[in-house]
Coordinates of C-alpha atoms in Angstrom, one line a residue:
Chain N
P1 CA 49.3 -25.8 43.8
S2 CA 51.1 -24.2 46.7
S3 CA 48.9 -25.5 49.6
S4 CA 51.0 -28.7 50.1
C5 CA 54.1 -26.6 49.9
V6 CA 52.8 -24.4 52.7
K7 CA 52.1 -27.4 54.9
E8 CA 55.5 -28.9 54.2
L9 CA 57.3 -25.7 55.1
A10 CA 55.3 -25.4 58.3
D11 CA 56.1 -29.0 59.3
S12 CA 59.8 -28.5 58.8
Q13 CA 59.6 -25.5 61.1
V14 CA 58.1 -27.7 63.9
Q15 CA 60.7 -30.4 63.4
S16 CA 63.4 -27.8 63.9
S17 CA 62.7 -27.6 67.6
K18 CA 64.3 -31.1 67.9
T19 CA 67.6 -29.9 66.6
A20 CA 68.4 -27.4 69.3
A21 CA 71.3 -29.4 70.5
L22 CA 73.1 -29.6 67.1
K23 CA 76.3 -27.7 66.4
P24 CA 75.9 -24.6 64.1
S25 CA 77.5 -26.2 61.0
M26 CA 75.4 -29.4 61.4
L27 CA 72.3 -27.2 61.9
V28 CA 72.9 -25.5 58.5
G29 CA 73.3 -29.0 56.9
F30 CA 70.0 -30.1 58.5
W31 CA 68.1 -27.0 57.3
R32 CA 69.7 -27.3 53.9
Q33 CA 68.3 -30.9 53.5
Q34 CA 64.8 -29.7 54.6
M35 CA 64.8 -26.8 52.1
L36 CA 66.1 -29.0 49.4
D37 CA 63.2 -31.4 49.8
W38 CA 60.8 -28.5 50.0
S39 CA 62.3 -26.9 46.8
Y40 CA 61.8 -30.1 44.8
L41 CA 58.2 -30.2 46.0
V42 CA 57.7 -26.5 44.9
M43 CA 59.3 -27.1 41.5
D44 CA 57.2 -30.1 40.8
S45 CA 53.9 -28.5 41.9
F46 CA 54.7 -25.4 39.8
G47 CA 55.7 -27.5 36.8
I48 CA 59.3 -26.1 36.7
D49 CA 62.4 -28.0 35.7
R50 CA 64.2 -29.6 38.7
E51 CA 67.5 -28.3 37.3
V52 CA 66.5 -25.0 38.8
V53 CA 67.0 -26.5 42.2
A54 CA 70.6 -27.6 41.4
V55 CA 71.4 -24.1 40.2
S56 CA 69.7 -22.4 43.1
F57 CA 71.4 -24.5 45.7
N58 CA 74.8 -23.8 44.2
L59 CA 74.1 -20.0 44.6
L60 CA 72.7 -20.7 48.1
D61 CA 75.8 -22.7 49.2
R62 CA 78.2 -20.1 48.0
Y63 CA 76.3 -17.3 49.6
V64 CA 75.9 -19.1 52.9
A65 CA 79.6 -20.0 52.9
E66 CA 80.3 -16.2 52.7
E67 CA 77.8 -15.4 55.4
M68 CA 79.2 -17.9 57.8
K69 CA 82.5 -16.0 57.8
S70 CA 80.7 -13.1 59.6
P71 CA 80.4 -13.3 63.4
I72 CA 76.6 -12.9 63.2
K73 CA 75.0 -16.3 63.4
I74 CA 72.6 -17.4 60.7
T75 CA 69.2 -18.3 62.1
R76 CA 66.8 -20.8 60.7
E77 CA 64.6 -17.9 59.4
D78 CA 67.6 -16.4 57.6
F79 CA 68.4 -19.7 56.0
Q80 CA 64.9 -20.2 54.8
L81 CA 64.8 -16.7 53.3
F82 CA 68.2 -17.3 51.6
S83 CA 67.0 -20.5 50.1
M84 CA 63.7 -19.2 48.9
T85 CA 65.4 -16.2 47.3
S86 CA 68.0 -18.5 45.6
L87 CA 65.1 -20.4 44.2
F88 CA 63.6 -17.2 43.0
I89 CA 66.9 -16.3 41.2
G90 CA 67.2 -19.8 39.8
V91 CA 63.7 -19.6 38.2
K92 CA 64.6 -16.3 36.6
L93 CA 67.8 -17.8 35.1
L94 CA 66.4 -21.0 33.7
E95 CA 62.6 -21.0 33.4
S96 CA 61.2 -19.9 30.0
F97 CA 58.3 -18.2 31.8
P98 CA 59.9 -16.8 35.0
R99 CA 56.5 -15.4 36.1
K100 CA 55.5 -19.0 37.0
L101 CA 57.1 -18.4 40.5
T102 CA 56.7 -14.8 41.7
A103 CA 58.0 -13.3 44.8
N104 CA 54.4 -13.1 46.0
A105 CA 53.9 -16.8 45.6
L106 CA 56.9 -17.4 47.8
V107 CA 55.5 -15.0 50.3
D108 CA 52.2 -16.9 50.3
M109 CA 54.1 -20.2 50.9
S110 CA 55.8 -18.7 53.9
R111 CA 52.3 -17.8 55.2
G112 CA 53.3 -14.2 55.2
F113 CA 56.3 -14.8 57.4
Y114 CA 58.5 -12.9 54.9
A115 CA 57.4 -9.9 52.8
S116 CA 58.2 -9.7 49.1
E117 CA 60.5 -6.8 50.0
D118 CA 62.6 -9.2 52.0
I119 CA 63.0 -11.5 49.0
V120 CA 63.8 -8.6 46.6
H121 CA 66.3 -7.2 49.1
T122 CA 68.0 -10.6 49.7
E123 CA 68.2 -11.2 45.9
K124 CA 70.3 -8.1 45.6
E125 CA 72.5 -9.1 48.5
I126 CA 73.1 -12.6 47.1
L127 CA 73.9 -11.2 43.6
K128 CA 76.3 -8.7 45.0
T129 CA 78.0 -11.3 47.3
L130 CA 78.4 -13.7 44.4
G131 CA 79.8 -11.0 42.2
F132 CA 77.1 -11.8 39.6
Y133 CA 78.7 -15.2 38.9
L134 CA 75.6 -17.1 37.9
N135 CA 76.9 -20.1 35.8
P136 CA 77.1 -23.1 38.1
T137 CA 77.7 -26.5 36.5
T138 CA 75.0 -28.9 37.3
T139 CA 75.0 -32.7 37.1
I140 CA 72.5 -32.8 34.3
G141 CA 74.4 -30.0 32.5
F142 CA 77.5 -32.1 32.7
C143 CA 75.7 -35.1 31.4
R144 CA 74.4 -33.2 28.4
L145 CA 77.9 -32.0 27.5
Y146 CA 79.2 -35.5 28.0
W147 CA 76.5 -37.0 25.8
D148 CA 77.3 -34.6 23.0
M149 CA 80.8 -36.2 22.8
F150 CA 79.3 -39.6 21.8
P151 CA 79.3 -40.1 18.0
A152 CA 75.8 -39.5 16.7
S153 CA 75.3 -42.9 15.0
S154 CA 71.5 -42.6 14.8
S155 CA 69.4 -39.8 16.1
S156 CA 66.7 -42.1 17.5
S157 CA 69.1 -43.4 20.2
S158 CA 69.5 -39.9 21.6
P159 CA 67.6 -39.2 24.9
F160 CA 67.1 -35.6 23.6
P161 CA 65.4 -36.0 20.2
S162 CA 66.0 -33.1 18.0
F163 CA 63.2 -31.3 16.2
G164 CA 65.2 -29.7 13.4
Chain Y
M16 CA 77.5 3.8 40.1
E17 CA 80.0 6.0 42.0
N18 CA 82.8 4.4 40.0
Y19 CA 81.6 5.8 36.7
R20 CA 81.0 9.1 35.2
I21 CA 78.0 9.2 32.8
M22 CA 78.8 11.2 29.7
K23 CA 75.7 11.0 27.4
Q24 CA 72.7 8.8 26.6
L25 CA 73.3 6.6 23.6
G26 CA 69.9 4.9 23.3
Q27 CA 66.7 3.8 24.9
G28 CA 64.9 0.5 24.7
V29 CA 61.7 -0.8 26.2
W30 CA 63.5 -2.2 29.2
S31 CA 66.7 -0.3 29.4
R32 CA 68.7 2.9 28.6
T33 CA 72.2 2.9 27.3
Y34 CA 74.8 5.5 28.3
M35 CA 78.3 6.3 27.3
G36 CA 80.4 6.5 30.5
Q37 CA 83.9 6.6 31.9
Q38 CA 85.5 4.6 34.6
K39 CA 86.7 7.2 37.1
D40 CA 89.9 5.5 38.1
T41 CA 91.1 4.5 34.7
D42 CA 89.3 7.0 32.4
Q43 CA 88.4 3.9 30.3
L44 CA 85.3 4.5 28.1
V45 CA 82.4 2.1 28.7
A46 CA 78.9 1.6 27.5
M47 CA 76.4 1.2 30.3
K48 CA 73.0 -0.4 30.0
K49 CA 70.7 0.4 32.9
F50 CA 67.7 -1.9 33.1
K51 CA 64.7 0.0 34.4
A52 CA 63.8 -0.9 38.0
N53 CA 60.7 -3.1 38.0
S54 CA 57.7 -1.3 39.3
C55 CA 56.2 -4.6 40.5
D56 CA 57.7 -6.7 43.3
E57 CA 59.7 -9.0 41.1
G58 CA 63.1 -7.6 42.0
V59 CA 65.9 -7.7 39.4
D60 CA 64.9 -8.0 35.8
F61 CA 65.4 -11.6 34.7
K62 CA 66.6 -10.4 31.2
A63 CA 69.5 -8.6 32.9
L64 CA 70.3 -11.7 35.0
R65 CA 70.4 -13.9 31.8
E66 CA 72.5 -11.5 29.9
I67 CA 75.0 -11.3 32.7
K68 CA 75.1 -15.1 33.0
L69 CA 75.6 -15.6 29.2
L70 CA 78.2 -12.9 28.7
S71 CA 80.3 -14.1 31.6
Y72 CA 80.1 -17.6 30.2
L73 CA 80.9 -16.5 26.7
Q74 CA 84.3 -14.8 26.8
H75 CA 85.6 -14.5 23.3
E76 CA 87.6 -12.1 21.1
H77 CA 84.5 -11.3 19.0
I78 CA 81.9 -11.1 21.8
I79 CA 81.4 -7.9 23.7
R80 CA 83.1 -8.0 27.1
L81 CA 81.1 -7.4 30.2
V82 CA 83.4 -5.2 32.4
D83 CA 81.2 -4.9 35.4
S84 CA 77.6 -5.3 36.6
F85 CA 76.0 -4.0 39.8
A86 CA 72.7 -3.1 41.3
T87 CA 71.8 0.5 42.2
P88 CA 70.0 1.3 45.4
D89 CA 66.7 1.7 43.6
M90 CA 66.9 -2.0 42.3
A91 CA 68.0 -1.1 38.7
V92 CA 70.7 -3.4 37.4
V93 CA 73.5 -1.8 35.4
L94 CA 75.6 -3.8 32.9
V95 CA 78.9 -2.2 31.9
Y96 CA 80.5 -3.2 28.6
E97 CA 83.7 -2.2 26.8
Y98 CA 83.0 0.8 24.6
A99 CA 82.7 0.2 20.9
H100 CA 82.9 3.1 18.5
T101 CA 80.7 2.1 15.6
S102 CA 78.4 -0.6 14.3
L103 CA 78.2 -2.5 11.0
D104 CA 74.9 -0.7 10.5
Q105 CA 76.6 2.7 10.6
I106 CA 79.4 1.5 8.4
L107 CA 76.9 0.1 5.8
R108 CA 74.9 3.3 5.8
N109 CA 77.9 5.6 5.4
R110 CA 78.5 5.8 1.6
D111 CA 82.0 7.4 2.2
I112 CA 83.2 4.1 3.6
P113 CA 84.3 1.8 0.8
L114 CA 83.7 -2.0 1.3
S115 CA 86.0 -4.1 -0.9
S116 CA 85.7 -7.9 -1.3
P117 CA 88.6 -8.6 1.2
D118 CA 86.9 -6.2 3.7
I119 CA 83.6 -8.2 3.4
K120 CA 85.5 -11.4 3.9
Q121 CA 86.9 -10.1 7.2
H122 CA 83.6 -8.8 8.4
I123 CA 81.7 -12.0 7.8
R124 CA 84.7 -14.0 9.1
M125 CA 84.6 -12.2 12.5
L126 CA 80.8 -12.7 12.6
L127 CA 81.2 -16.5 12.0
L128 CA 83.9 -16.8 14.6
A129 CA 81.5 -15.1 17.2
M130 CA 78.7 -17.4 16.1
D131 CA 80.8 -20.5 16.3
A132 CA 81.8 -19.5 19.9
C133 CA 78.1 -19.0 20.9
H134 CA 76.9 -22.2 19.3
E135 CA 79.7 -24.3 20.6
K136 CA 78.5 -23.2 24.1
Q137 CA 74.9 -24.1 23.2
I138 CA 73.9 -20.4 23.1
L139 CA 71.4 -19.1 20.6
H140 CA 71.8 -15.4 19.9
R141 CA 68.4 -14.8 18.2
E142 CA 68.9 -11.2 17.3
L143 CA 71.7 -11.0 14.8
N144 CA 71.7 -7.9 12.7
P145 CA 74.1 -5.2 11.6
E146 CA 73.1 -3.0 14.6
N147 CA 74.4 -5.6 17.0
M148 CA 77.8 -5.9 15.4
F149 CA 80.1 -3.4 17.1
Y150 CA 83.7 -2.4 16.3
L151 CA 86.5 -1.4 18.6
E152 CA 89.0 1.2 17.3
D153 CA 91.4 -1.6 16.2
G154 CA 88.8 -3.1 13.9
T155 CA 87.8 -6.0 16.1
M156 CA 84.1 -6.9 15.7
K157 CA 82.3 -7.5 19.0
L158 CA 78.9 -9.1 18.9
R159 CA 76.4 -7.6 21.2
G160 CA 72.6 -7.7 21.9
F161 CA 72.3 -10.8 24.1
D162 CA 69.0 -9.7 25.6
L163 CA 67.1 -12.4 23.7
A164 CA 69.8 -15.0 23.7
R165 CA 69.4 -18.2 25.6
M166 CA 70.9 -21.5 26.4
H167 CA 69.6 -24.2 24.1
D168 CA 70.4 -27.6 25.2
G169 CA 68.2 -29.5 22.8
K170 CA 65.8 -30.8 25.5
P171 CA 62.7 -32.0 23.6
N172 CA 60.2 -30.1 25.7
T173 CA 62.0 -26.7 25.5
L174 CA 59.8 -24.3 23.6
L175 CA 61.4 -21.3 22.0
S176 CA 59.5 -18.1 21.4
P177 CA 58.9 -17.2 17.8
Q178 CA 59.0 -13.5 18.8
A179 CA 62.8 -13.4 18.6
F180 CA 64.8 -12.0 15.6
A181 CA 64.5 -8.8 13.7
L182 CA 62.1 -9.1 10.8
W183 CA 64.6 -8.9 7.9
Y184 CA 66.9 -11.4 9.5
K185 CA 64.2 -13.8 10.7
P186 CA 64.5 -17.4 9.3
P187 CA 61.6 -19.0 7.4
E188 CA 61.0 -21.7 10.1
V189 CA 60.6 -19.0 12.8
L190 CA 58.3 -17.0 10.5
M191 CA 56.2 -20.2 10.2
R192 CA 56.0 -20.3 14.0
S193 CA 58.3 -23.2 14.7
Q194 CA 59.0 -23.4 18.5
H195 CA 61.7 -26.0 18.0
Y196 CA 64.2 -24.0 15.9
S197 CA 67.9 -24.3 16.6
F198 CA 71.3 -22.9 15.9
S199 CA 70.6 -23.0 12.2
A200 CA 68.1 -20.2 12.8
D201 CA 71.0 -17.9 13.7
M202 CA 72.8 -19.0 10.5
W203 CA 70.0 -17.7 8.4
S204 CA 70.6 -14.3 9.9
V205 CA 74.3 -14.6 9.2
G206 CA 73.5 -15.4 5.6
C207 CA 71.3 -12.3 5.4
I208 CA 74.1 -10.1 6.8
F209 CA 76.6 -11.6 4.3
A210 CA 74.2 -10.8 1.5
E211 CA 73.7 -7.3 2.9
L212 CA 77.5 -6.8 2.9
M213 CA 77.7 -7.6 -0.7
L214 CA 74.6 -5.7 -1.8
R215 CA 75.1 -2.8 0.6
R216 CA 71.4 -2.9 1.4
P217 CA 69.3 -5.3 3.4
F218 CA 68.7 -8.4 1.2
L219 CA 65.2 -9.5 2.1
M220 CA 63.2 -6.5 3.1
G221 CA 59.7 -7.5 4.1
Q222 CA 57.2 -4.7 4.7
F223 CA 56.3 -4.7 8.4
T224 CA 54.5 -8.0 8.5
E225 CA 55.8 -11.5 8.9
L226 CA 53.7 -12.7 6.0
S227 CA 55.3 -10.1 3.7
Q228 CA 58.7 -11.3 4.9
L229 CA 57.9 -14.9 4.1
D230 CA 56.6 -13.8 0.7
K231 CA 60.0 -12.1 0.0
I232 CA 61.9 -15.2 1.0
F233 CA 59.7 -17.6 -1.1
K234 CA 60.1 -15.3 -4.1
V235 CA 63.8 -15.8 -4.0
F236 CA 64.2 -19.3 -2.7
G237 CA 61.0 -20.8 -4.1
T238 CA 58.0 -22.1 -2.3
P239 CA 58.7 -24.9 0.2
N240 CA 57.9 -28.4 -1.0
E241 CA 58.7 -32.1 -0.3
S242 CA 62.1 -31.9 -2.0
N243 CA 63.6 -28.6 -0.9
W244 CA 62.3 -28.7 2.7
P245 CA 60.8 -32.1 3.6
D246 CA 59.7 -31.1 7.1
Y247 CA 58.0 -27.8 6.3
A248 CA 54.5 -29.3 6.4
I249 CA 54.6 -30.0 10.1
L250 CA 55.3 -26.3 11.0
P251 CA 52.3 -24.6 12.6
L252 CA 51.7 -22.0 9.8
A253 CA 52.1 -24.5 7.0
W254 CA 48.4 -25.2 7.3
H255 CA 47.4 -21.6 6.8
S256 CA 47.6 -19.8 3.5
T257 CA 51.2 -18.7 4.1
V258 CA 52.6 -20.5 1.1
P259 CA 51.7 -18.8 -2.1
V260 CA 49.7 -20.8 -4.7
P261 CA 50.7 -21.5 -7.4
P262 CA 54.2 -22.5 -6.4
V263 CA 57.1 -20.2 -7.3
A264 CA 60.5 -21.6 -8.4
A265 CA 63.7 -20.4 -6.8
V266 CA 65.7 -17.6 -8.5
S267 CA 69.4 -18.1 -9.1
L268 CA 71.4 -16.0 -6.6
D269 CA 74.1 -15.5 -9.3
G270 CA 71.6 -13.1 -11.0
I271 CA 71.2 -11.1 -7.8
F272 CA 74.8 -10.9 -6.7
T273 CA 76.3 -10.0 -10.0
A274 CA 79.4 -8.3 -8.6
A275 CA 80.3 -11.0 -6.1
P276 CA 83.0 -13.6 -6.7
N277 CA 81.9 -17.2 -7.3
D278 CA 83.2 -18.6 -4.0
A279 CA 81.3 -16.0 -2.1
I280 CA 78.1 -16.9 -3.8
S281 CA 78.8 -20.6 -3.2
L282 CA 79.1 -19.9 0.5
L283 CA 76.0 -17.8 0.6
K284 CA 74.0 -20.5 -1.2
S285 CA 75.1 -23.1 1.4
I286 CA 74.0 -20.8 4.3
L287 CA 70.8 -19.4 3.0
V288 CA 68.9 -22.6 2.5
L289 CA 65.2 -23.0 3.3
D290 CA 65.5 -26.3 5.1
P291 CA 67.3 -25.5 8.4
S292 CA 68.8 -29.0 8.5
N293 CA 70.7 -28.3 5.3
R294 CA 72.3 -24.9 6.3
L295 CA 76.0 -24.9 7.0
T296 CA 76.9 -24.5 10.7
A297 CA 79.3 -21.7 11.7
S298 CA 82.3 -24.0 11.9
Q299 CA 81.5 -25.6 8.6
A300 CA 81.2 -22.2 7.0
L301 CA 84.6 -21.1 8.3
R302 CA 86.1 -24.1 6.5
H303 CA 84.6 -23.1 3.2
P304 CA 87.1 -22.5 0.4
Y305 CA 86.0 -18.8 0.3
F306 CA 88.1 -18.1 3.4
S307 CA 91.3 -19.9 2.0
N308 CA 91.0 -18.6 -1.5
E309 CA 92.6 -15.3 -2.7
P310 CA 92.2 -12.5 -1.8
P311 CA 92.9 -13.0 1.9
P312 CA 90.6 -11.0 4.3
T313 CA 91.7 -7.5 5.0
P314 CA 93.7 -7.4 8.3
K315 CA 91.2 -6.0 10.8
G316 CA 93.4 -3.1 11.7
N317 CA 93.1 -1.9 8.1
L318 CA 89.3 -1.9 7.9
I319 CA 87.9 1.5 7.4
L320 CA 85.4 2.2 10.2
S321 CA 84.5 5.8 9.8
S322 CA 84.6 8.4 7.0
P323 CA 88.0 10.1 6.6
P324 CA 88.1 13.6 8.1
P325 CA 87.5 16.3 5.5
E326 CA 90.7 17.4 3.8
A327 CA 92.0 20.6 5.3
N328 CA 92.5 23.0 2.4

């Protein structure tokens, strides 16, 4: 399923040459949008819940915010590695069968640009930087909580049928 | 790792080892669980990540506190918990520790409070048993063992593994391979622990196999039918010969728990129900008259947690 994801990732790399004139903060925003689109594509083709993307990008944003405090500039390649690794962590946190998206699958999608050791190393860096705080609120999570506050008049009206 | 002194190994699991340790700065005792580094390239063990995530979300008086977590240079993740001195399993097995009715009331109350906190936050524990109920020196029960726990948001396509739960505490719907069980599954285990506190031995002791466990359950609660469990027929194993023929009728729990007060039996009967949708929830159970009736629960500081030291003569 990953062939289209590989192509998409390569295309976004080509496009990035047009953005050379952007300011660093805008650049990160541009990369973020590209990786977000790509992440949804990956989740859909691997049959993984899209909520994983919401969680992963929360981790990514917090990590990148910390990284941007350092004088060393984040490159496009760094950003791509950070976002792929965040996705890797998000899948482990939420997916019932985390082996659906392995480090090796991510390596394949980068056409071998990164090694699985890069992902495993970055995972540890992200976890450490975030102090192992891994519970972001997501939009859908908020909606579920909010929904629960409605009086349960009839179970058939619930968008989440219960199976007892 | 450099902040802790390891004192001794406490246990070993399939994925992890547990150690007793001491924080170097404060001399505080801690329990440390080290997840084995994965030999494959998959980085940090996802079970460790989930446990960290759940425990930091679930901060509660009766749930074990995660003091710290970190990764070692060789990719192993270490979870550091507050140190608990004993478990309900050790208390039940130590015949020198008396367990009065007010004591039992306090033990089950603390378990229900922990359960209510989990379920309110949409977390299924899935491995409740006396070995996962730990006690601090001041008598506070701390629930542990969140390796198998997971968030359960009631999404219709979420499948849950029937591999969870220890055999004697495994609810009938999970034994019949339901993949859509819910918080009521944990409540079955709570009921089994309540029964065990009163009997001072495990209540439903199946012999190694899930079939034998189901058989034990049906011998006490009767075989499932249209009236006591209307939905049982849609469970995956209902089509196989798991349900004994001819049908068995339920036995009265009053005959088994002869020493227990009536209000305790009444609560037990409302928790241990075959049909998951008819079991009390943790918050309903806490409002049961059993907890407001006399005698009040023993103050937790007065619970006896270990055998008295031998008299010096």
